[in-house]
Coordinates of C-alpha atoms and ligand atoms in Angstrom, one line a residue:
X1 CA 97.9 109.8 70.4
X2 CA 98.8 112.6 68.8
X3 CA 102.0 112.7 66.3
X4 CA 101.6 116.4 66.0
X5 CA 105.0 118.3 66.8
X6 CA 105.1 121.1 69.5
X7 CA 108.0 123.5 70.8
X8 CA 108.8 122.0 74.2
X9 CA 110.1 125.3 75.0
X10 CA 106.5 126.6 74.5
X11 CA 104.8 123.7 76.6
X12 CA 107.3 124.8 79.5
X13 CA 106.7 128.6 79.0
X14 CA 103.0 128.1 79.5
X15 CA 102.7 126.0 82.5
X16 CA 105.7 128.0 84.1
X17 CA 103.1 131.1 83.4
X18 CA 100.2 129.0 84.6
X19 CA 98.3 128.1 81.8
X20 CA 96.6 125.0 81.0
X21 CA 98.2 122.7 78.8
X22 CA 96.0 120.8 76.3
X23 CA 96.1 117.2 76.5
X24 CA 97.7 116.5 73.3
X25 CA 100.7 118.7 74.7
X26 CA 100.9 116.6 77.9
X27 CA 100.7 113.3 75.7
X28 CA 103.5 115.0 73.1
X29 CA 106.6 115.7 76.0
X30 CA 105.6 112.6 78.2
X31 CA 106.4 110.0 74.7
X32 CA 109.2 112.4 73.6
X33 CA 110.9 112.1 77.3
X34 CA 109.8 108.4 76.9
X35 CA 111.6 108.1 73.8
X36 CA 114.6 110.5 74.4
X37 CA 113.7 112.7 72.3
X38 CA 114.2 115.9 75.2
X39 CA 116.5 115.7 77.4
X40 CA 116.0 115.7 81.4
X41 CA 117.0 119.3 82.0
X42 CA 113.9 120.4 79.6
X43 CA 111.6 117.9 81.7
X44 CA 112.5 118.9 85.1
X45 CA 111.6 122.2 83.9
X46 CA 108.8 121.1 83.0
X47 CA 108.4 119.4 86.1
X48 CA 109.2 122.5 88.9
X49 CA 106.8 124.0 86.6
X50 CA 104.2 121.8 87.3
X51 CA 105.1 121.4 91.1
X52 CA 104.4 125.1 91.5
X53 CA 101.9 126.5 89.4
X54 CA 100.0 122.7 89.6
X55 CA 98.1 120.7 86.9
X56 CA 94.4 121.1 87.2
X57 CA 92.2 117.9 87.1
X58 CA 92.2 117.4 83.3
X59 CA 95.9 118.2 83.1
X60 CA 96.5 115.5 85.6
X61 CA 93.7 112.6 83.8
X62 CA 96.0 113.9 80.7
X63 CA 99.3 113.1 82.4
X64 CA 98.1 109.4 83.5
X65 CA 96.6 108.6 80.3
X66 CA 100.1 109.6 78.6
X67 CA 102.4 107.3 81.1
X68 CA 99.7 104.5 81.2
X69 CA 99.6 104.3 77.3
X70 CA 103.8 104.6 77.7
X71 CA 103.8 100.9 78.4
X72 CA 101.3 97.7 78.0
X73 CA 97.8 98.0 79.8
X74 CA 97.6 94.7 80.8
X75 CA 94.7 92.4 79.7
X76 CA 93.6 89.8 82.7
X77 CA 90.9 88.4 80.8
X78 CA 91.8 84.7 81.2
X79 CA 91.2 85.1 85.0
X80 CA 87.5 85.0 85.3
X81 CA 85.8 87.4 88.2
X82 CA 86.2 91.5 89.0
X83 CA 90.0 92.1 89.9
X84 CA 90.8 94.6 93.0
X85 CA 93.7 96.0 94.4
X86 CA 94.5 97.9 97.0
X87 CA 97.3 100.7 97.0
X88 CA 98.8 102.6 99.8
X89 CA 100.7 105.7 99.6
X90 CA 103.0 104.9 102.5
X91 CA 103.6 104.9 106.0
X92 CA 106.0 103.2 108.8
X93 CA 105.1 99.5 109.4
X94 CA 102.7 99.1 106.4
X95 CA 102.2 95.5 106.6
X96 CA 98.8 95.9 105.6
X97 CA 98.9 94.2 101.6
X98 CA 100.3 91.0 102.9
X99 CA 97.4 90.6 105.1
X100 CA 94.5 91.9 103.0
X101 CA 95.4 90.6 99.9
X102 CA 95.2 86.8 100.8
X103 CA 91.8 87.8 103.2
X104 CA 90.5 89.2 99.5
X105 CA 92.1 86.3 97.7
X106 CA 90.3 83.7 99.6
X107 CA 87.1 85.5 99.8
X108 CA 86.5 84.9 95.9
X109 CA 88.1 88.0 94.3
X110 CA 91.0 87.9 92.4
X111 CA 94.1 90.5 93.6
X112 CA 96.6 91.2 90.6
X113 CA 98.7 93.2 93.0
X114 CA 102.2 95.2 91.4
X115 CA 104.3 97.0 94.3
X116 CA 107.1 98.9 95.1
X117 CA 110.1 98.7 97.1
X118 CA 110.7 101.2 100.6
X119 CA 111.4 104.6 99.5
X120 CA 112.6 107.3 102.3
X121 CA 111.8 106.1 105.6
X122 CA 108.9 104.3 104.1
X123 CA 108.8 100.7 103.8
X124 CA 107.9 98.8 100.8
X125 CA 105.9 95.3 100.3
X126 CA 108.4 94.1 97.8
X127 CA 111.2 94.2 100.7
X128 CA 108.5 92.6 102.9
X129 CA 107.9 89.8 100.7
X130 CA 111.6 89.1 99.9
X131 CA 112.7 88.8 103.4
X132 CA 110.6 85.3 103.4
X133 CA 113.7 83.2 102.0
X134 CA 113.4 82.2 98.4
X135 CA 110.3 84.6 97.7
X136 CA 110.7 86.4 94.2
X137 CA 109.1 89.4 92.8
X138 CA 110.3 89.6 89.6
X139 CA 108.4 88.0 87.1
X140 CA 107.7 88.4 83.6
X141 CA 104.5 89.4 82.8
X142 CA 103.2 85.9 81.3
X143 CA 104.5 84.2 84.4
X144 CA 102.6 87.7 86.0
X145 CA 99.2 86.4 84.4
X146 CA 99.9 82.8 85.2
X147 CA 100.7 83.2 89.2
X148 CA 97.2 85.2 89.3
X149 CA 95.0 82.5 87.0
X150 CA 96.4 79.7 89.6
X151 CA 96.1 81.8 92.8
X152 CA 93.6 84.0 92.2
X153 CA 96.2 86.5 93.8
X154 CA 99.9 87.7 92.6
X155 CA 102.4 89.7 94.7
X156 CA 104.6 91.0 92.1
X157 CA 107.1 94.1 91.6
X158 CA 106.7 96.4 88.7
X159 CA 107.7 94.8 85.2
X160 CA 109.6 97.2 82.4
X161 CA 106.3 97.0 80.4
X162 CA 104.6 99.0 83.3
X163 CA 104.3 102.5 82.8
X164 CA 108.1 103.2 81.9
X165 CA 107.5 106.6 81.6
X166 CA 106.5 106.9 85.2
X167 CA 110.1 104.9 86.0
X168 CA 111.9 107.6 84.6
X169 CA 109.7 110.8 85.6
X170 CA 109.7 109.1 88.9
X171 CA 113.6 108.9 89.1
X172 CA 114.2 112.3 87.7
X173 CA 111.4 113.9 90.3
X174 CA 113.4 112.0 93.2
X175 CA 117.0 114.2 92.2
X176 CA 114.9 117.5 91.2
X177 CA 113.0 118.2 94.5
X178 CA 109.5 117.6 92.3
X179 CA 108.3 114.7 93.9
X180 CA 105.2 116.0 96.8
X181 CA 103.1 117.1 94.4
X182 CA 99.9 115.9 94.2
X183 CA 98.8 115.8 90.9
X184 CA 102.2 114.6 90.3
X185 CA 102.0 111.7 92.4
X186 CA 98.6 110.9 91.6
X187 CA 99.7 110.4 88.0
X188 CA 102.6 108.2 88.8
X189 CA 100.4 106.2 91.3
X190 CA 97.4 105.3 88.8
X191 CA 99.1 105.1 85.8
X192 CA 101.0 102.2 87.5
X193 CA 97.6 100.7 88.9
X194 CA 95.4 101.0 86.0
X195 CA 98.2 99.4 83.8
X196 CA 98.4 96.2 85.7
X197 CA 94.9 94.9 84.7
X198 CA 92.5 95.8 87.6
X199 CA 88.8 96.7 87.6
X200 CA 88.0 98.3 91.0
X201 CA 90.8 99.9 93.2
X202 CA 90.7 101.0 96.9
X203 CA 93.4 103.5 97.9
X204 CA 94.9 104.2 101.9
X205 CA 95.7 107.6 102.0
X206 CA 97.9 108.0 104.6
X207 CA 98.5 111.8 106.9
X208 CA 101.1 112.2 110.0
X209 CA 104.4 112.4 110.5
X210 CA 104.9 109.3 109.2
X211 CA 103.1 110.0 106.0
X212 CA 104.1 111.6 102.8
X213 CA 101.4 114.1 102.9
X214 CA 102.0 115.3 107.2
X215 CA 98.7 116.5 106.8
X216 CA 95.3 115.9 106.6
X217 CA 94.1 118.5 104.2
X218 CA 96.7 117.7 101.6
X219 CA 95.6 114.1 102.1
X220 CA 92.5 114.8 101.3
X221 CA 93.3 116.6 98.3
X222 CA 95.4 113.4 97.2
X223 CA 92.5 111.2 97.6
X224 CA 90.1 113.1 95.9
X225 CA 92.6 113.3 93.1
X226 CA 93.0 109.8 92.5
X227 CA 89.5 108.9 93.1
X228 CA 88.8 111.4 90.4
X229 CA 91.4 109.9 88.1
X230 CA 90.0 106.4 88.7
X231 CA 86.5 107.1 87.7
X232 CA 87.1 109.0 85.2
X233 CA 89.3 105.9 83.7
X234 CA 85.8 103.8 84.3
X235 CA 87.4 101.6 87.6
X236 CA 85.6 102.1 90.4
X237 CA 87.9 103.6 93.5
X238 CA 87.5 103.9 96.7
X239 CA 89.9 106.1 99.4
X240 CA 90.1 105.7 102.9
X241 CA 92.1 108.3 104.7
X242 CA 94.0 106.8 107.7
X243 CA 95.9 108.2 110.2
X244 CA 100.2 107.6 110.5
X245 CA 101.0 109.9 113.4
X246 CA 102.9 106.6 115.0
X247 CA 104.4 103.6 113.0
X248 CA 101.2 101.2 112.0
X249 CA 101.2 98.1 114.6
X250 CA 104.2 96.7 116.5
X251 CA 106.5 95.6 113.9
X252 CA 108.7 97.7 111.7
X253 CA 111.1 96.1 109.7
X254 CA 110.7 93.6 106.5
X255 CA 110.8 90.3 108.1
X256 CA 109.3 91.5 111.6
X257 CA 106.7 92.9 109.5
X258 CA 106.0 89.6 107.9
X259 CA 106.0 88.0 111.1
X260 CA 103.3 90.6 112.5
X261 CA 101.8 90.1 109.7
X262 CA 101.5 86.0 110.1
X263 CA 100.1 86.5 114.0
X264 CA 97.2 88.8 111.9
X265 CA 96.6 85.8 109.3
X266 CA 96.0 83.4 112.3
X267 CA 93.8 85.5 113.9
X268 CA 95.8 88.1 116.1
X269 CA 97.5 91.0 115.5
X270 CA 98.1 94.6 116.9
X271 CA 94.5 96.1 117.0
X272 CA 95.2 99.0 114.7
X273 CA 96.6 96.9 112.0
X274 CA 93.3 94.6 112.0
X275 CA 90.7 97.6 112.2
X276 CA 92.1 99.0 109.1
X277 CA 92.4 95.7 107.2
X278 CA 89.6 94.6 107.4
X279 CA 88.1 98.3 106.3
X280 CA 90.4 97.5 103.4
X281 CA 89.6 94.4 102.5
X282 CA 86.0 94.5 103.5
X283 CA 85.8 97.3 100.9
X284 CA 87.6 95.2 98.2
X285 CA 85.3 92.3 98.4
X286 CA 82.7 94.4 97.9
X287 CA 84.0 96.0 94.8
X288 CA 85.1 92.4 94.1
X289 CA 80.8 92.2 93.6
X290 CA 81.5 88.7 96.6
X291 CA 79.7 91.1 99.3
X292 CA 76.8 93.5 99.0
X293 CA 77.4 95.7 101.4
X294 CA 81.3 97.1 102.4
X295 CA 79.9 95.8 106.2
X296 CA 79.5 92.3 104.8
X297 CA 82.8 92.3 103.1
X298 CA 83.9 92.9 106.4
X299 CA 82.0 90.0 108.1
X300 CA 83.7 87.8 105.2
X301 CA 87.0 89.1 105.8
X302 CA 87.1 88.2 109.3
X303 CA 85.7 84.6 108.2
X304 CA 88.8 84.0 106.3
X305 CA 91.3 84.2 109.4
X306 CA 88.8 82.6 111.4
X307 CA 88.2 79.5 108.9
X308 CA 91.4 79.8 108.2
X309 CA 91.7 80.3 104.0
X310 CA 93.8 83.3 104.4
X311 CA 96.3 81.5 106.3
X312 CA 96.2 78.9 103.8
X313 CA 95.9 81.3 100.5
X314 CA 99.3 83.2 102.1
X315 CA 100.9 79.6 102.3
X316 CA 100.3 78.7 98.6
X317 CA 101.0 82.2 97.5
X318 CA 104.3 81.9 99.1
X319 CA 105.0 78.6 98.0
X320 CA 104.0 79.8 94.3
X321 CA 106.3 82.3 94.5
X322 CA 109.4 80.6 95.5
X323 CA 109.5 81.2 99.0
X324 CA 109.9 78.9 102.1
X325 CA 106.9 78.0 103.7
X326 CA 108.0 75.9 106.3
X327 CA 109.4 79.2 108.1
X328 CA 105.8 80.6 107.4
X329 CA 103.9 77.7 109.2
X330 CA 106.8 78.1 112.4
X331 CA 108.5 81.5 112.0
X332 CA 110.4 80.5 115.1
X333 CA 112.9 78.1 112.6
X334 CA 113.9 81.6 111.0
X335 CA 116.7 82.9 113.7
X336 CA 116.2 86.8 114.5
X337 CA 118.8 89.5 114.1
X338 CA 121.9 89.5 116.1
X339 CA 122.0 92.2 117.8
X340 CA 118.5 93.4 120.0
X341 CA 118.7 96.1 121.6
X342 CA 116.1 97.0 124.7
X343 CA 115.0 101.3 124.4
X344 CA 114.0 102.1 127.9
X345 CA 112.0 105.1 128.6
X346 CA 113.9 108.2 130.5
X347 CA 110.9 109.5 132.6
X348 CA 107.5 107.8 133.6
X349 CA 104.3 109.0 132.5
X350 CA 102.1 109.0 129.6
X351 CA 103.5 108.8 125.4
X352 CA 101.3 111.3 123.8
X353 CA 103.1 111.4 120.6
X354 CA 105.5 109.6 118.3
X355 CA 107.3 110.9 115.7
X356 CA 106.7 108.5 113.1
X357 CA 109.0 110.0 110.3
X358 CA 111.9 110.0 112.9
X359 CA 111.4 106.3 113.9
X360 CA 111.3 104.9 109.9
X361 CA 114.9 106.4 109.7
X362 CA 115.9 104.7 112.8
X363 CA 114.7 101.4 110.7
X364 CA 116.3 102.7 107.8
X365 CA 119.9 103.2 110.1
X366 CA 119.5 99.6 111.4
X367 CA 119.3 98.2 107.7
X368 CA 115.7 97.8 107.2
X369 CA 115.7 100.3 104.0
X370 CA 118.2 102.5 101.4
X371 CA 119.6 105.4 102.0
X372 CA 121.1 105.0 98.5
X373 CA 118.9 103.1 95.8
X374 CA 121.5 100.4 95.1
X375 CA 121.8 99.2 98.7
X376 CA 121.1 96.1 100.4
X377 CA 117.9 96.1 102.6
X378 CA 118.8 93.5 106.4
X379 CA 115.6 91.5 106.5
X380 CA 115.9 91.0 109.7
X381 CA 116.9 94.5 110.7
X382 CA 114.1 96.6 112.6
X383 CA 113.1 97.5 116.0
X384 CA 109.4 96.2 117.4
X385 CA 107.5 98.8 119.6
X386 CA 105.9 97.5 122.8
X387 CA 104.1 100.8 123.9
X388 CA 101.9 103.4 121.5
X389 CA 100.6 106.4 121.9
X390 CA 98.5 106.5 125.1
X391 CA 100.0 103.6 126.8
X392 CA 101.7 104.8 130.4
X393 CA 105.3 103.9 130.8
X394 CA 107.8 103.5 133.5
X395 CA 111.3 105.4 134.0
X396 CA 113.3 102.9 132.4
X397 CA 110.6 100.6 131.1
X398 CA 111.3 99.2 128.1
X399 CA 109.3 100.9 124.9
X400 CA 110.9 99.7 121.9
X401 CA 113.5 96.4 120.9
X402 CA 115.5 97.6 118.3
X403 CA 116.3 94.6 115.9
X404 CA 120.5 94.5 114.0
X405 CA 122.9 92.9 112.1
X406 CA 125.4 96.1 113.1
X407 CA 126.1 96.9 116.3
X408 CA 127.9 99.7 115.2
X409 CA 124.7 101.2 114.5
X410 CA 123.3 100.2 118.3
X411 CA 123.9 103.9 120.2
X412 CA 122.2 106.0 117.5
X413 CA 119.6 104.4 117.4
X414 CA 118.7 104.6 120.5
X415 CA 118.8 108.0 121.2
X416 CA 116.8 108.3 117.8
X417 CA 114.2 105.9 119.5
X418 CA 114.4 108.1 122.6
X419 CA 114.3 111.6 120.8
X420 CA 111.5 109.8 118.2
X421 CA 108.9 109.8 121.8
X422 CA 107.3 112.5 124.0
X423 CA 106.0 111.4 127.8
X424 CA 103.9 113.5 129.5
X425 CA 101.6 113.6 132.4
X426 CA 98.6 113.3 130.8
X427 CA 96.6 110.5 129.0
X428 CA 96.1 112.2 125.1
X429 CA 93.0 111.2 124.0
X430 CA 92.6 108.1 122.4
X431 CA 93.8 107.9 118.0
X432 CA 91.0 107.7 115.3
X433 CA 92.9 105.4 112.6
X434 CA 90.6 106.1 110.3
X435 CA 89.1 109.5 109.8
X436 CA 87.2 109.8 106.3
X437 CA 86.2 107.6 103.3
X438 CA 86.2 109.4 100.3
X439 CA 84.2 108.3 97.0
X440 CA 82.7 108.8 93.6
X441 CA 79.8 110.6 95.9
X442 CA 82.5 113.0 97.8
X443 CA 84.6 113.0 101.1
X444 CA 82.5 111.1 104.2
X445 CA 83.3 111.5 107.8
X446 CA 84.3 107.4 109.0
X447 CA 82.0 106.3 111.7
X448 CA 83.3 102.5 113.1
Ligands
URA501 N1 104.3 106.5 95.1 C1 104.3 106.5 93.8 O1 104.2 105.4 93.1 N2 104.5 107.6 93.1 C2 104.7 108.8 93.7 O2 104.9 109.8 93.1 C3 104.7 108.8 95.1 C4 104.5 107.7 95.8

């Protein structure tokens, strides 16, 4: 790194007038914020300037290698074998990690797997994981390298030795209206990944209304971005892009989500959920060099529910970590919420479209996630739908059991619920959930 010494007003000047900045200048603000050496009002300049006028691919490759190198890269040497993760950038009822990552785990590959809490009215995996009692995320990072050399898998949240400059840009982007960007959140996403230790990566790009990018052109962009930034950082990467116009499955909610998440381990599960996890994790055993094709991965990962090691891997990952596995094994000895609530339909006819966005702040009302960062997340709060897009419904079926420890909270969510649906007449044609793959070799139409 460079200890050269540059006018930060100059750096600002030239990306607010859309030049390119050289990498040295990225690398020279990103340790000065690091270090406090400039204060936030000259880096959320620096920022809007960047959300507007954009950082080209270099720039960005530039920006990740400065808040990777802010923090330890760490080395996972003593685990032997090619370690894979899998990172998603979002959606309503993402369950997805806890299923895939003990499928991978127990098909050979070793999953070093560091993620975040909900943000917005997404969901996060460390919330999911939590809600099992007992379960902890925070480690240190020895303990970090120890869980994954016993396991062959760790489900951890991100240590202070992670990428700390992408803790603070993060939190300053999140109060200055800077944070859809793409090349801004590919930065923050793969500097986070390629610090923890992996070797392969495949990413879920998520578009809809659920999704942080609502559409699929932007989505694409995203995942070009980051596959770009992960070959270019030598770790092969892999980007499906997958469709979140409704919430992902039946469950939404951190322990409903675990429970969905169980049925999928012992070999059920909502369809959608399955057909994508598998993809997933089909992908990563490939990259994991234990299949050679992506469709033999995929064969593999639906051995491991059907044989059983998933289930199995999940129950020593979760006794590992602290939790309680006897309500793993019976999830019916862990009582539900007090308060369910039945959402009927107001007219029959056909759901062509939820709004996904709408229905992961109707979780977020009920308790399931923040509205401010130091709040307490309800593990059992949540709602569990019981149509989808496509299904036909009654007047006054039920769609949707909303899950609550406040009743106060009951009437809003409903009509949130209600408001979150559209019935019509007509059958809309059935969803693609996953519509491209994109890779090293460009952006490929997905054909199931
Ligand atoms: N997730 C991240 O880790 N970073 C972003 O910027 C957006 C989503």
């Amino acid at each position: 790194m460079s200890d050269q010494n540059f006018n930060v007003v100059s750096i600002i000047r030239k990306k607010r007038d859309g030049e390119e900045l050289s990498k040295e200048e990225i690398q020279f603000l990103v340790r000065a914020y690091t270090d406090d050496a400039i204060p936030d009002y000259q880096m959320s300049a620096f920022l809007m300037a960047s959300f507007l006028n954009g950082l080209n691919d270099t720039e960005a490759a530039a920006l990740t290698h400065s808040m990777l190198h802010s923090g330890i890269v760490v080395n996972l040497d003593e685990t032997p074998g090619i370690k894979v993760d899998k990172h998603s950038t979002g959606g309503v009822g993402d369950k997805l990690s806890l299923i895939l990552a003990p499928i991978v785990s127990a098909c050979g590959v070793p999953v070093p797997m560091i993620s975040g809490r909900g943000l917005g009215h997404t969901g996060g995996t460390l919330d999911k994981l939590e809600s099992v009692p007992g379960f902890t995320v925070d480690v240190t990072l020895d303990r970090y390298k120890e869980i994954l050399k016993r396991q062959n898998l760790v489900l951890v949240g991100q240590t202070e030795e992670i990428a700390p400059a992408d803790k603070r840009l993060y939190a300053l982007r999140d109060v200055t209206a800077t944070v859809e960007s793409i090349p801004l959140i590919a930065g923050s996403i793969m500097s986070k990944k390629l610090a923890e230790g992996i070797d392969a990566l495949v990413l879920d790009v998520k578009f809809g209304s659920g999704a942080f990018m609502k559409e699929l052109k932007d989505a694409q962009k995203l995942a070009e971005t980051l596959v770009g930034i992960g070959e270019q950082f030598g770790k092969e990467t892999i980007a499906y892009l997958t469709n979140m116009e409704q919430p992902l499955g039946n469950a939404v909610g951190n322990w409903l989500e675990v429970k969905e998440s169980i049925d999928c381990l012992n070999g059920g599960g909502p369809e959608d959920v399955m057909e994508i996890t598998h993809l997933l994790a089909g992908t990563m055993i490939y990259l994991g060099k234990k299949a050679d094709t992506i469709e033999e991965g995929i064969e593999k990962s639906h051995q491991a529910i059907e044989d059983g090691s998933a289930m199995q891997k999940w129950i020593d990952i979760v006794e590992e970590q602290g939790g309680d596995s006897s309500v793993v094994k019976d999830t019916s000895k862990y009582p539900p919420a007090s308060y369910m609530e039945p959402v009927k339909a107001d007219k029959s006819g056909y759901i062509t479209a939820m709004d996904a966005y709408a229905m992961g702040m109707v979780s977020v009302e009920l308790g399931a996630g923040r509205r401010a960062k130091e709040d307490d997340v309800d593990p059992k709060a949540g709602f569990m739908l019981h149509k989808k897009i496509g299904d036909e419904v009654k007047e006054n079926e039920t769609f949707a059991t909303l899950h609550t420890n406040n009743n106060e909270i009951l009437n809003k969510a409903t009509s949130g619920m209600k408001k979150a649906i559209t019935i019509s007449d007509k059958k809309p044609p059935a969803i693609k959930h996953i519509a491209y793959k994109v890779d090293k070799d460009g952006v490929h139409k997905y054909e199931s």
